[in-house]
Amino acid sequence: GGALSAPLAMRVATGDVTGAEAALRHVIEQNPDFASSYVTLAKVYLSTGRTRDAEQVLERLLQREPQNALALSILQQLKGAR
């Protein structure tokens, strides 16, 4: 998988959180190795105050890619903010 699809990118950009969440979950199910989907879903959760959900998504990504710098960075920021 490459970049986010145009409809999905539009949902994220326009703040359609429910639509973006559903679409991202579908992308992750179809292509579980597409790291940016996890990060984008985590950012969608963070934008609505769902910190724990964001952490869980990033932890799932790190199970697949333990060295993913972006996921590690976001998680470190979240844990430091507590």
Tab-separated table of N, CA, C and O in Angstrom:
chain	number	residue	atom	x	y	z
A	1	GLY	N	0.803	-1.193	0.000
A	1	GLY	CA	0.000	0.000	0.000
A	1	GLY	C	0.840	1.247	0.000
A	1	GLY	O	1.881	1.290	0.615
A	2	GLY	N	0.363	2.261	-0.682
A	2	GLY	CA	1.066	3.528	-0.735
A	2	GLY	C	0.416	4.547	0.171
A	2	GLY	O	0.168	4.279	1.329
A	3	ALA	N	0.115	5.694	-0.385
A	3	ALA	CA	-0.479	6.781	0.395
A	3	ALA	C	-1.948	6.468	0.687
A	3	ALA	O	-2.538	5.564	0.107
A	4	LEU	N	-2.518	7.261	1.579
A	4	LEU	CA	-3.932	7.113	1.894
A	4	LEU	C	-4.757	7.424	0.651
A	4	LEU	O	-4.402	8.280	-0.148
A	5	SER	N	-5.872	6.714	0.508
A	5	SER	CA	-6.746	6.970	-0.631
A	5	SER	C	-7.318	8.381	-0.526
A	5	SER	O	-7.425	8.942	0.561
A	6	ALA	N	-7.702	8.953	-1.659
A	6	ALA	CA	-8.256	10.309	-1.668
A	6	ALA	C	-9.500	10.430	-0.779
A	6	ALA	O	-9.593	11.373	0.009
A	7	PRO	N	-10.460	9.489	-0.873
A	7	PRO	CA	-11.638	9.625	0.007
A	7	PRO	C	-11.266	9.573	1.488
A	7	PRO	O	-11.815	10.316	2.299
A	8	LEU	N	-10.332	8.712	1.839
A	8	LEU	CA	-9.909	8.612	3.227
A	8	LEU	C	-9.193	9.882	3.659
A	8	LEU	O	-9.472	10.435	4.723
A	9	ALA	N	-8.296	10.377	2.825
A	9	ALA	CA	-7.578	11.609	3.152
A	9	ALA	C	-8.566	12.763	3.345
A	9	ALA	O	-8.399	13.591	4.241
A	10	MET	N	-9.619	12.798	2.532
A	10	MET	CA	-10.623	13.849	2.656
A	10	MET	C	-11.374	13.731	3.973
A	10	MET	O	-11.634	14.726	4.637
A	11	ARG	N	-11.715	12.510	4.378
A	11	ARG	CA	-12.400	12.332	5.665
A	11	ARG	C	-11.538	12.846	6.805
A	11	ARG	O	-12.024	13.509	7.712
A	12	VAL	N	-10.263	12.509	6.763
A	12	VAL	CA	-9.349	12.960	7.817
A	12	VAL	C	-9.255	14.479	7.791
A	12	VAL	O	-9.360	15.140	8.823
A	13	ALA	N	-9.069	15.052	6.600
A	13	ALA	CA	-8.883	16.497	6.462
A	13	ALA	C	-10.111	17.286	6.887
A	13	ALA	O	-9.991	18.379	7.431
A	14	THR	N	-11.301	16.740	6.643
A	14	THR	CA	-12.521	17.477	6.963
A	14	THR	C	-13.041	17.174	8.358
A	14	THR	O	-14.071	17.692	8.763
A	15	GLY	N	-12.320	16.344	9.098
A	15	GLY	CA	-12.728	16.066	10.465
A	15	GLY	C	-13.854	15.052	10.586
A	15	GLY	O	-14.517	14.988	11.612
A	16	ASP	N	-14.086	14.259	9.550
A	16	ASP	CA	-15.090	13.194	9.618
A	16	ASP	C	-14.465	12.035	10.397
A	16	ASP	O	-13.982	11.071	9.828
A	17	VAL	N	-14.468	12.184	11.721
A	17	VAL	CA	-13.752	11.247	12.585
A	17	VAL	C	-14.316	9.839	12.460
A	17	VAL	O	-13.571	8.870	12.315
A	18	THR	N	-15.635	9.717	12.484
A	18	THR	CA	-16.259	8.401	12.406
A	18	THR	C	-15.929	7.731	11.079
A	18	THR	O	-15.539	6.557	11.044
A	19	GLY	N	-16.048	8.466	9.991
A	19	GLY	CA	-15.737	7.924	8.681
A	19	GLY	C	-14.265	7.583	8.545
A	19	GLY	O	-13.905	6.535	8.005
A	20	ALA	N	-13.411	8.459	9.042
A	20	ALA	CA	-11.965	8.225	8.972
A	20	ALA	C	-11.581	6.999	9.790
A	20	ALA	O	-10.797	6.164	9.343
A	21	GLU	N	-12.143	6.898	10.994
A	21	GLU	CA	-11.831	5.749	11.854
A	21	GLU	C	-12.229	4.441	11.176
A	21	GLU	O	-11.443	3.494	11.118
A	22	ALA	N	-13.434	4.391	10.638
A	22	ALA	CA	-13.911	3.174	9.974
A	22	ALA	C	-13.036	2.827	8.770
A	22	ALA	O	-12.655	1.667	8.581
A	23	ALA	N	-12.700	3.830	7.976
A	23	ALA	CA	-11.887	3.595	6.787
A	23	ALA	C	-10.478	3.128	7.170
A	23	ALA	O	-9.936	2.208	6.559
A	24	LEU	N	-9.894	3.747	8.173
A	24	LEU	CA	-8.547	3.364	8.598
A	24	LEU	C	-8.524	1.958	9.178
A	24	LEU	O	-7.598	1.192	8.921
A	25	ARG	N	-9.531	1.623	9.963
A	25	ARG	CA	-9.602	0.260	10.504
A	25	ARG	C	-9.670	-0.755	9.358
A	25	ARG	O	-9.045	-1.810	9.406
A	26	HIS	N	-10.432	-0.410	8.318
A	26	HIS	CA	-10.549	-1.295	7.157
A	26	HIS	C	-9.194	-1.438	6.453
A	26	HIS	O	-8.793	-2.541	6.087
A	27	VAL	N	-8.487	-0.326	6.275
A	27	VAL	CA	-7.168	-0.365	5.631
A	27	VAL	C	-6.223	-1.252	6.432
A	27	VAL	O	-5.491	-2.078	5.876
A	28	ILE	N	-6.249	-1.114	7.756
A	28	ILE	CA	-5.365	-1.912	8.618
A	28	ILE	C	-5.715	-3.397	8.511
A	28	ILE	O	-4.824	-4.245	8.457
A	29	GLU	N	-7.008	-3.715	8.473
A	29	GLU	CA	-7.413	-5.119	8.324
A	29	GLU	C	-6.924	-5.685	6.992
A	29	GLU	O	-6.455	-6.820	6.930
A	30	GLN	N	-7.049	-4.889	5.927
A	30	GLN	CA	-6.681	-5.350	4.593
A	30	GLN	C	-5.173	-5.376	4.386
A	30	GLN	O	-4.669	-6.189	3.625
A	31	ASN	N	-4.466	-4.455	5.025
A	31	ASN	CA	-3.030	-4.314	4.815
A	31	ASN	C	-2.357	-4.001	6.150
A	31	ASN	O	-1.976	-2.856	6.405
A	32	PRO	N	-2.218	-5.002	7.016
A	32	PRO	CA	-1.722	-4.757	8.372
A	32	PRO	C	-0.278	-4.268	8.448
A	32	PRO	O	0.154	-3.812	9.500
A	33	ASP	N	0.448	-4.309	7.333
A	33	ASP	CA	1.826	-3.829	7.343
A	33	ASP	C	1.958	-2.373	6.897
A	33	ASP	O	3.064	-1.852	6.806
A	34	PHE	N	0.840	-1.705	6.644
A	34	PHE	CA	0.860	-0.315	6.184
A	34	PHE	C	0.920	0.606	7.402
A	34	PHE	O	-0.086	1.021	7.950
A	35	ALA	N	2.148	0.904	7.831
A	35	ALA	CA	2.388	1.594	9.099
A	35	ALA	C	1.695	2.946	9.199
A	35	ALA	O	1.190	3.303	10.263
A	36	SER	N	1.653	3.700	8.116
A	36	SER	CA	1.083	5.045	8.226
A	36	SER	C	-0.408	5.017	8.556
A	36	SER	O	-0.928	5.980	9.121
A	37	SER	N	-1.102	3.917	8.264
A	37	SER	CA	-2.517	3.813	8.637
A	37	SER	C	-2.674	3.807	10.153
A	37	SER	O	-3.585	4.423	10.696
A	38	TYR	N	-1.781	3.106	10.837
A	38	TYR	CA	-1.835	3.059	12.300
A	38	TYR	C	-1.578	4.454	12.878
A	38	TYR	O	-2.273	4.892	13.787
A	39	VAL	N	-0.571	5.121	12.341
A	39	VAL	CA	-0.206	6.448	12.847
A	39	VAL	C	-1.349	7.432	12.606
A	39	VAL	O	-1.704	8.212	13.488
A	40	THR	N	-1.941	7.372	11.408
A	40	THR	CA	-3.055	8.274	11.103
A	40	THR	C	-4.241	7.991	12.011
A	40	THR	O	-4.871	8.920	12.537
A	41	LEU	N	-4.548	6.720	12.237
A	41	LEU	CA	-5.648	6.368	13.143
A	41	LEU	C	-5.349	6.878	14.550
A	41	LEU	O	-6.230	7.437	15.212
A	42	ALA	N	-4.119	6.730	14.995
A	42	ALA	CA	-3.747	7.243	16.323
A	42	ALA	C	-3.959	8.754	16.386
A	42	ALA	O	-4.478	9.274	17.379
A	43	LYS	N	-3.596	9.461	15.326
A	43	LYS	CA	-3.776	10.921	15.307
A	43	LYS	C	-5.259	11.292	15.310
A	43	LYS	O	-5.653	12.272	15.935
A	44	VAL	N	-6.087	10.502	14.613
A	44	VAL	CA	-7.536	10.738	14.639
A	44	VAL	C	-8.041	10.582	16.077
A	44	VAL	O	-8.798	11.410	16.577
A	45	TYR	N	-7.604	9.518	16.747
A	45	TYR	CA	-8.011	9.317	18.140
A	45	TYR	C	-7.537	10.467	19.018
A	45	TYR	O	-8.288	10.978	19.856
A	46	LEU	N	-6.304	10.886	18.851
A	46	LEU	CA	-5.770	11.977	19.672
A	46	LEU	C	-6.540	13.272	19.440
A	46	LEU	O	-6.752	14.037	20.386
A	47	SER	N	-6.981	13.499	18.212
A	47	SER	CA	-7.709	14.735	17.907
A	47	SER	C	-9.048	14.795	18.625
A	47	SER	O	-9.629	15.869	18.761
A	48	THR	N	-9.537	13.633	19.077
A	48	THR	CA	-10.817	13.599	19.789
A	48	THR	C	-10.638	13.222	21.257
A	48	THR	O	-11.593	12.847	21.923
A	49	GLY	N	-9.393	13.293	21.735
A	49	GLY	CA	-9.136	13.040	23.155
A	49	GLY	C	-9.108	11.571	23.544
A	49	GLY	O	-9.148	11.251	24.730
A	50	ARG	N	-9.031	10.674	22.578
A	50	ARG	CA	-9.040	9.231	22.879
A	50	ARG	C	-7.598	8.724	22.986
A	50	ARG	O	-7.141	7.911	22.194
A	51	THR	N	-6.909	9.214	24.001
A	51	THR	CA	-5.484	8.928	24.172
A	51	THR	C	-5.219	7.441	24.317
A	51	THR	O	-4.288	6.908	23.709
A	52	ARG	N	-6.013	6.761	25.123
A	52	ARG	CA	-5.777	5.330	25.350
A	52	ARG	C	-5.924	4.539	24.046
A	52	ARG	O	-5.131	3.643	23.760
A	53	ASP	N	-6.947	4.880	23.241
A	53	ASP	CA	-7.124	4.205	21.959
A	53	ASP	C	-5.915	4.456	21.058
A	53	ASP	O	-5.447	3.549	20.367
A	54	ALA	N	-5.415	5.685	21.073
A	54	ALA	CA	-4.238	6.022	20.263
A	54	ALA	C	-3.038	5.189	20.703
A	54	ALA	O	-2.303	4.644	19.873
A	55	GLU	N	-2.838	5.074	22.003
A	55	GLU	CA	-1.725	4.278	22.519
A	55	GLU	C	-1.842	2.822	22.078
A	55	GLU	O	-0.852	2.206	21.679
A	56	GLN	N	-3.038	2.273	22.145
A	56	GLN	CA	-3.234	0.872	21.763
A	56	GLN	C	-2.914	0.652	20.291
A	56	GLN	O	-2.283	-0.351	19.934
A	57	VAL	N	-3.329	1.575	19.433
A	57	VAL	CA	-3.052	1.447	18.001
A	57	VAL	C	-1.541	1.504	17.754
A	57	VAL	O	-0.993	0.704	16.992
A	58	LEU	N	-0.870	2.439	18.415
A	58	LEU	CA	0.573	2.568	18.228
A	58	LEU	C	1.312	1.345	18.771
A	58	LEU	O	2.292	0.894	18.178
A	59	GLU	N	0.828	0.800	19.873
A	59	GLU	CA	1.455	-0.410	20.426
A	59	GLU	C	1.275	-1.589	19.474
A	59	GLU	O	2.183	-2.414	19.322
A	60	ARG	N	0.114	-1.671	18.808
A	60	ARG	CA	-0.090	-2.725	17.796
A	60	ARG	C	0.904	-2.565	16.659
A	60	ARG	O	1.467	-3.541	16.169
A	61	LEU	N	1.125	-1.321	16.235
A	61	LEU	CA	2.094	-1.075	15.169
A	61	LEU	C	3.494	-1.502	15.618
A	61	LEU	O	4.226	-2.145	14.866
A	62	LEU	N	3.847	-1.174	16.849
A	62	LEU	CA	5.190	-1.501	17.340
A	62	LEU	C	5.391	-3.011	17.502
A	62	LEU	O	6.528	-3.486	17.476
A	63	GLN	N	4.316	-3.763	17.665
A	63	GLN	CA	4.450	-5.221	17.679
A	63	GLN	C	4.910	-5.707	16.306
A	63	GLN	O	5.644	-6.685	16.203
A	64	ARG	N	4.478	-5.011	15.241
A	64	ARG	CA	4.863	-5.370	13.883
A	64	ARG	C	6.198	-4.745	13.495
A	64	ARG	O	6.984	-5.347	12.791
A	65	GLU	N	6.396	-3.502	13.919
A	65	GLU	CA	7.603	-2.742	13.559
A	65	GLU	C	8.185	-2.114	14.814
A	65	GLU	O	7.948	-0.939	15.090
A	66	PRO	N	8.948	-2.868	15.593
A	66	PRO	CA	9.450	-2.363	16.883
A	66	PRO	C	10.306	-1.109	16.776
A	66	PRO	O	10.434	-0.379	17.754
A	67	GLN	N	10.858	-0.848	15.613
A	67	GLN	CA	11.734	0.319	15.456
A	67	GLN	C	11.043	1.498	14.763
A	67	GLN	O	11.723	2.438	14.345
A	68	ASN	N	9.721	1.473	14.641
A	68	ASN	CA	9.029	2.561	13.949
A	68	ASN	C	9.206	3.857	14.738
A	68	ASN	O	8.629	4.036	15.805
A	69	ALA	N	10.026	4.756	14.204
A	69	ALA	CA	10.422	5.964	14.926
A	69	ALA	C	9.240	6.881	15.240
A	69	ALA	O	9.167	7.459	16.331
A	70	LEU	N	8.317	7.022	14.298
A	70	LEU	CA	7.186	7.916	14.522
A	70	LEU	C	6.284	7.392	15.637
A	70	LEU	O	5.889	8.139	16.531
A	71	ALA	N	5.986	6.104	15.616
A	71	ALA	CA	5.152	5.514	16.665
A	71	ALA	C	5.842	5.626	18.023
A	71	ALA	O	5.206	5.979	19.023
A	72	LEU	N	7.139	5.360	18.053
A	72	LEU	CA	7.891	5.468	19.313
A	72	LEU	C	7.863	6.899	19.830
A	72	LEU	O	7.677	7.136	21.030
A	73	SER	N	8.034	7.850	18.938
A	73	SER	CA	8.053	9.259	19.317
A	73	SER	C	6.708	9.705	19.889
A	73	SER	O	6.649	10.364	20.927
A	74	ILE	N	5.621	9.348	19.193
A	74	ILE	CA	4.289	9.750	19.670
A	74	ILE	C	3.992	9.110	21.013
A	74	ILE	O	3.499	9.770	21.938
A	75	LEU	N	4.304	7.814	21.162
A	75	LEU	CA	4.055	7.139	22.432
A	75	LEU	C	4.860	7.779	23.552
A	75	LEU	O	4.352	7.960	24.661
A	76	GLN	N	6.101	8.119	23.272
A	76	GLN	CA	6.947	8.756	24.281
A	76	GLN	C	6.332	10.092	24.709
A	76	GLN	O	6.288	10.408	25.901
A	77	GLN	N	5.839	10.848	23.764
A	77	GLN	CA	5.194	12.140	24.083
A	77	GLN	C	3.946	11.921	24.937
A	77	GLN	O	3.716	12.648	25.890
A	78	LEU	N	3.148	10.900	24.579
A	78	LEU	CA	1.921	10.635	25.324
A	78	LEU	C	2.231	10.221	26.765
A	78	LEU	O	1.594	10.688	27.696
A	79	LYS	N	3.201	9.349	26.917
A	79	LYS	CA	3.534	8.871	28.254
A	79	LYS	C	4.204	9.978	29.074
A	79	LYS	O	4.004	10.051	30.283
A	80	GLY	N	4.922	10.873	28.398
A	80	GLY	CA	5.547	11.996	29.091
A	80	GLY	C	4.554	13.060	29.518
A	80	GLY	O	4.810	13.826	30.432
A	81	ALA	N	3.397	13.089	28.852
A	81	ALA	CA	2.387	14.099	29.148
A	81	ALA	C	1.560	13.750	30.381
A	81	ALA	O	0.760	14.553	30.828
A	82	ARG	N	1.760	12.556	30.905
A	82	ARG	CA	0.960	12.146	32.068
A	82	ARG	C	1.530	12.667	33.349
A	82	ARG	O	2.674	12.858	33.534
